Amino acid sequence: IGANDNIAAGRSTFMVELKETATILRHATAKSIVILDELGRGTSTYDGFSIAYAVVSYILSKIACRCMFATHYHALTDQFAADPGVRLQRMAYCPDENGRDITFLYKLENGVCSQSFGMHVARMAAMIPEVVDRADEQAK
């Protein structure tokens, strides 16, 4: 969580993230608690998804520890939905009546989040409305 870079030493955020993940995979035991957040985000969608999938598979089959794995890859949740060693959960949220604004409730609940909230967060961050509207159109 919270990977950073060291570009001067030739280490991108993604490289640092993978080095930290490699250390976790080498040293975690069945008694460990592993927390991984958005693994694979720093590369192409296909490569990032594949790395995230392989890491989850390794943790489940080789380490068998408790793990909290946050992901933006909706397809990854599909891959592990039937696995008895996985419980899919999401952070709760409450949309307003028009669906353009949301409130994140910071409460863990069962299920998979069925959508992305990038445009909502862009609005919350006071992004220029014209830019968010155009991005919203492009995303459809």
mmCIF file of C-alpha atoms in Angstrom:
data_model
loop_
_atom_site.group_PDB
_atom_site.id
_atom_site.type_symbol
_atom_site.label_atom_id
_atom_site.label_comp_id
_atom_site.label_asym_id
_atom_site.label_seq_id
_atom_site.Cartn_x
_atom_site.Cartn_y
_atom_site.Cartn_z
ATOM 1 C CA ILE A 1 0.000 0.000 0.000
ATOM 2 C CA GLY A 2 1.298 3.429 -0.860
ATOM 3 C CA ALA A 3 4.126 2.440 -3.177
ATOM 4 C CA ASN A 4 6.392 5.258 -4.246
ATOM 5 C CA ASP A 5 9.014 5.669 -6.897
ATOM 6 C CA ASN A 6 12.711 6.354 -7.035
ATOM 7 C CA ILE A 7 13.126 7.441 -10.644
ATOM 8 C CA ALA A 8 16.704 8.630 -10.051
ATOM 9 C CA ALA A 9 17.595 5.039 -9.168
ATOM 10 C CA GLY A 10 15.606 3.654 -12.111
ATOM 11 C CA ARG A 11 12.670 2.453 -10.014
ATOM 12 C CA SER A 12 9.185 3.392 -11.180
ATOM 13 C CA THR A 13 6.206 3.125 -8.855
ATOM 14 C CA PHE A 14 5.280 -0.094 -10.649
ATOM 15 C CA MET A 15 8.778 -1.547 -10.151
ATOM 16 C CA VAL A 16 8.685 -0.696 -6.447
ATOM 17 C CA GLU A 17 5.225 -2.259 -6.183
ATOM 18 C CA LEU A 18 6.402 -5.486 -7.829
ATOM 19 C CA LYS A 19 9.543 -5.678 -5.688
ATOM 20 C CA GLU A 20 7.419 -5.291 -2.559
ATOM 21 C CA THR A 21 4.978 -7.936 -3.833
ATOM 22 C CA ALA A 22 7.853 -10.322 -4.597
ATOM 23 C CA THR A 23 9.104 -9.893 -1.033
ATOM 24 C CA ILE A 24 5.624 -10.623 0.320
ATOM 25 C CA LEU A 25 5.283 -13.766 -1.817
ATOM 26 C CA ARG A 26 8.697 -15.046 -0.736
ATOM 27 C CA HIS A 27 8.249 -14.433 2.989
ATOM 28 C CA ALA A 28 4.536 -14.725 3.797
ATOM 29 C CA THR A 29 3.357 -17.803 5.671
ATOM 30 C CA ALA A 30 -0.040 -19.276 6.471
ATOM 31 C CA LYS A 31 0.051 -17.141 9.652
ATOM 32 C CA SER A 32 0.622 -13.884 7.727
ATOM 33 C CA ILE A 33 -1.908 -11.203 6.924
ATOM 34 C CA VAL A 34 -1.273 -9.793 3.461
ATOM 35 C CA ILE A 35 -2.784 -6.519 2.227
ATOM 36 C CA LEU A 36 -2.391 -5.629 -1.451
ATOM 37 C CA ASP A 37 -4.011 -2.556 -2.967
ATOM 38 C CA GLU A 38 -4.549 -2.112 -6.701
ATOM 39 C CA LEU A 39 -1.740 -4.448 -7.770
ATOM 40 C CA GLY A 40 -0.955 -4.087 -11.475
ATOM 41 C CA ARG A 41 -2.268 -0.580 -11.930
ATOM 42 C CA GLY A 42 1.073 0.766 -13.169
ATOM 43 C CA THR A 43 1.173 -1.157 -16.442
ATOM 44 C CA SER A 44 -1.135 -2.105 -19.313
ATOM 45 C CA THR A 45 -4.541 -3.470 -18.388
ATOM 46 C CA TYR A 46 -3.764 -6.933 -19.769
ATOM 47 C CA ASP A 47 -0.396 -7.249 -18.022
ATOM 48 C CA GLY A 48 -1.695 -5.734 -14.788
ATOM 49 C CA PHE A 49 -4.701 -8.057 -14.699
ATOM 50 C CA SER A 50 -2.504 -11.070 -15.433
ATOM 51 C CA ILE A 51 -0.031 -10.201 -12.676
ATOM 52 C CA ALA A 52 -2.854 -9.590 -10.189
ATOM 53 C CA TYR A 53 -4.492 -12.897 -11.155
ATOM 54 C CA ALA A 54 -1.256 -14.838 -10.749
ATOM 55 C CA VAL A 55 -0.517 -13.239 -7.368
ATOM 56 C CA VAL A 56 -3.991 -14.034 -6.002
ATOM 57 C CA SER A 57 -3.707 -17.602 -7.315
ATOM 58 C CA TYR A 58 -0.302 -18.011 -5.659
ATOM 59 C CA ILE A 59 -1.521 -16.658 -2.334
ATOM 60 C CA LEU A 60 -4.530 -18.992 -2.393
ATOM 61 C CA SER A 61 -2.689 -22.131 -3.472
ATOM 62 C CA LYS A 62 0.808 -21.777 -1.981
ATOM 63 C CA ILE A 63 0.594 -19.469 1.035
ATOM 64 C CA ALA A 64 -3.022 -19.897 2.177
ATOM 65 C CA CYS A 65 -2.942 -16.872 4.484
ATOM 66 C CA ARG A 66 -5.512 -14.200 5.204
ATOM 67 C CA CYS A 67 -5.335 -11.601 2.479
ATOM 68 C CA MET A 68 -7.133 -8.382 1.674
ATOM 69 C CA PHE A 69 -6.717 -7.722 -2.039
ATOM 70 C CA ALA A 70 -8.263 -4.492 -3.337
ATOM 71 C CA THR A 71 -8.593 -4.344 -7.120
ATOM 72 C CA HIS A 72 -10.009 -2.198 -9.886
ATOM 73 C CA TYR A 73 -10.111 -5.211 -12.226
ATOM 74 C CA HIS A 74 -13.773 -6.200 -12.333
ATOM 75 C CA ALA A 75 -12.859 -9.303 -14.343
ATOM 76 C CA LEU A 76 -10.572 -10.457 -11.532
ATOM 77 C CA THR A 77 -13.541 -10.764 -9.204
ATOM 78 C CA ASP A 78 -15.284 -12.920 -11.823
ATOM 79 C CA GLN A 79 -12.293 -15.269 -11.908
ATOM 80 C CA PHE A 80 -12.430 -15.946 -8.159
ATOM 81 C CA ALA A 81 -16.170 -15.634 -7.445
ATOM 82 C CA ALA A 82 -16.667 -19.399 -7.061
ATOM 83 C CA ASP A 83 -13.465 -20.034 -5.097
ATOM 84 C CA PRO A 84 -14.351 -21.208 -1.567
ATOM 85 C CA GLY A 85 -11.213 -19.497 -0.217
ATOM 86 C CA VAL A 86 -12.364 -16.082 -1.413
ATOM 87 C CA ARG A 87 -14.984 -13.766 0.032
ATOM 88 C CA LEU A 88 -15.808 -10.881 -2.287
ATOM 89 C CA GLN A 89 -16.535 -7.625 -0.502
ATOM 90 C CA ARG A 90 -16.736 -3.945 -1.373
ATOM 91 C CA MET A 91 -16.782 -0.604 0.336
ATOM 92 C CA ALA A 92 -20.331 0.678 0.805
ATOM 93 C CA TYR A 93 -21.506 3.880 -0.839
ATOM 94 C CA CYS A 94 -24.682 5.900 -1.092
ATOM 95 C CA PRO A 95 -25.646 7.597 -4.379
ATOM 96 C CA ASP A 96 -27.779 10.723 -4.398
ATOM 97 C CA GLU A 97 -31.164 10.733 -6.135
ATOM 98 C CA ASN A 98 -29.766 11.717 -9.568
ATOM 99 C CA GLY A 99 -26.815 9.297 -9.388
ATOM 100 C CA ARG A 100 -24.207 11.968 -10.127
ATOM 101 C CA ASP A 101 -22.900 12.313 -6.577
ATOM 102 C CA ILE A 102 -21.996 9.615 -4.093
ATOM 103 C CA THR A 103 -20.950 9.376 -0.494
ATOM 104 C CA PHE A 104 -18.413 6.706 0.411
ATOM 105 C CA LEU A 105 -19.468 5.133 3.705
ATOM 106 C CA TYR A 106 -16.154 3.439 4.619
ATOM 107 C CA LYS A 107 -18.024 0.292 5.584
ATOM 108 C CA LEU A 108 -17.128 -3.147 4.262
ATOM 109 C CA GLU A 109 -20.078 -5.129 2.887
ATOM 110 C CA ASN A 110 -20.553 -8.369 0.948
ATOM 111 C CA GLY A 111 -20.573 -8.336 -2.838
ATOM 112 C CA VAL A 112 -18.693 -6.822 -5.741
ATOM 113 C CA CYS A 113 -18.931 -3.205 -6.765
ATOM 114 C CA SER A 114 -20.711 -3.237 -10.104
ATOM 115 C CA GLN A 115 -19.312 0.035 -11.392
ATOM 116 C CA SER A 116 -16.409 2.428 -11.318
ATOM 117 C CA PHE A 117 -16.599 5.803 -9.606
ATOM 118 C CA GLY A 118 -13.878 7.653 -11.481
ATOM 119 C CA MET A 119 -16.193 10.390 -12.750
ATOM 120 C CA HIS A 120 -17.756 10.802 -9.318
ATOM 121 C CA VAL A 121 -14.338 11.207 -7.710
ATOM 122 C CA ALA A 122 -13.295 13.654 -10.451
ATOM 123 C CA ARG A 123 -16.314 15.801 -9.571
ATOM 124 C CA MET A 124 -15.531 15.494 -5.851
ATOM 125 C CA ALA A 125 -11.972 16.664 -6.621
ATOM 126 C CA ALA A 126 -13.409 19.803 -8.276
ATOM 127 C CA MET A 127 -12.223 18.815 -11.745
ATOM 128 C CA ILE A 128 -13.441 21.288 -14.392
ATOM 129 C CA PRO A 129 -17.045 20.212 -15.158
ATOM 130 C CA GLU A 130 -16.510 20.380 -18.939
ATOM 131 C CA VAL A 131 -13.620 17.910 -18.637
ATOM 132 C CA VAL A 132 -15.591 15.486 -16.448
ATOM 133 C CA ASP A 133 -18.625 15.685 -18.750
ATOM 134 C CA ARG A 134 -16.462 14.931 -21.783
ATOM 135 C CA ALA A 135 -14.758 12.057 -19.962
ATOM 136 C CA ASP A 136 -18.166 10.713 -18.944
ATOM 137 C CA GLU A 137 -19.315 10.783 -22.588
ATOM 138 C CA GLN A 138 -16.121 9.052 -23.731
ATOM 139 C CA ALA A 139 -16.559 6.314 -21.119
ATOM 140 C CA LYS A 140 -20.024 5.331 -22.410
#
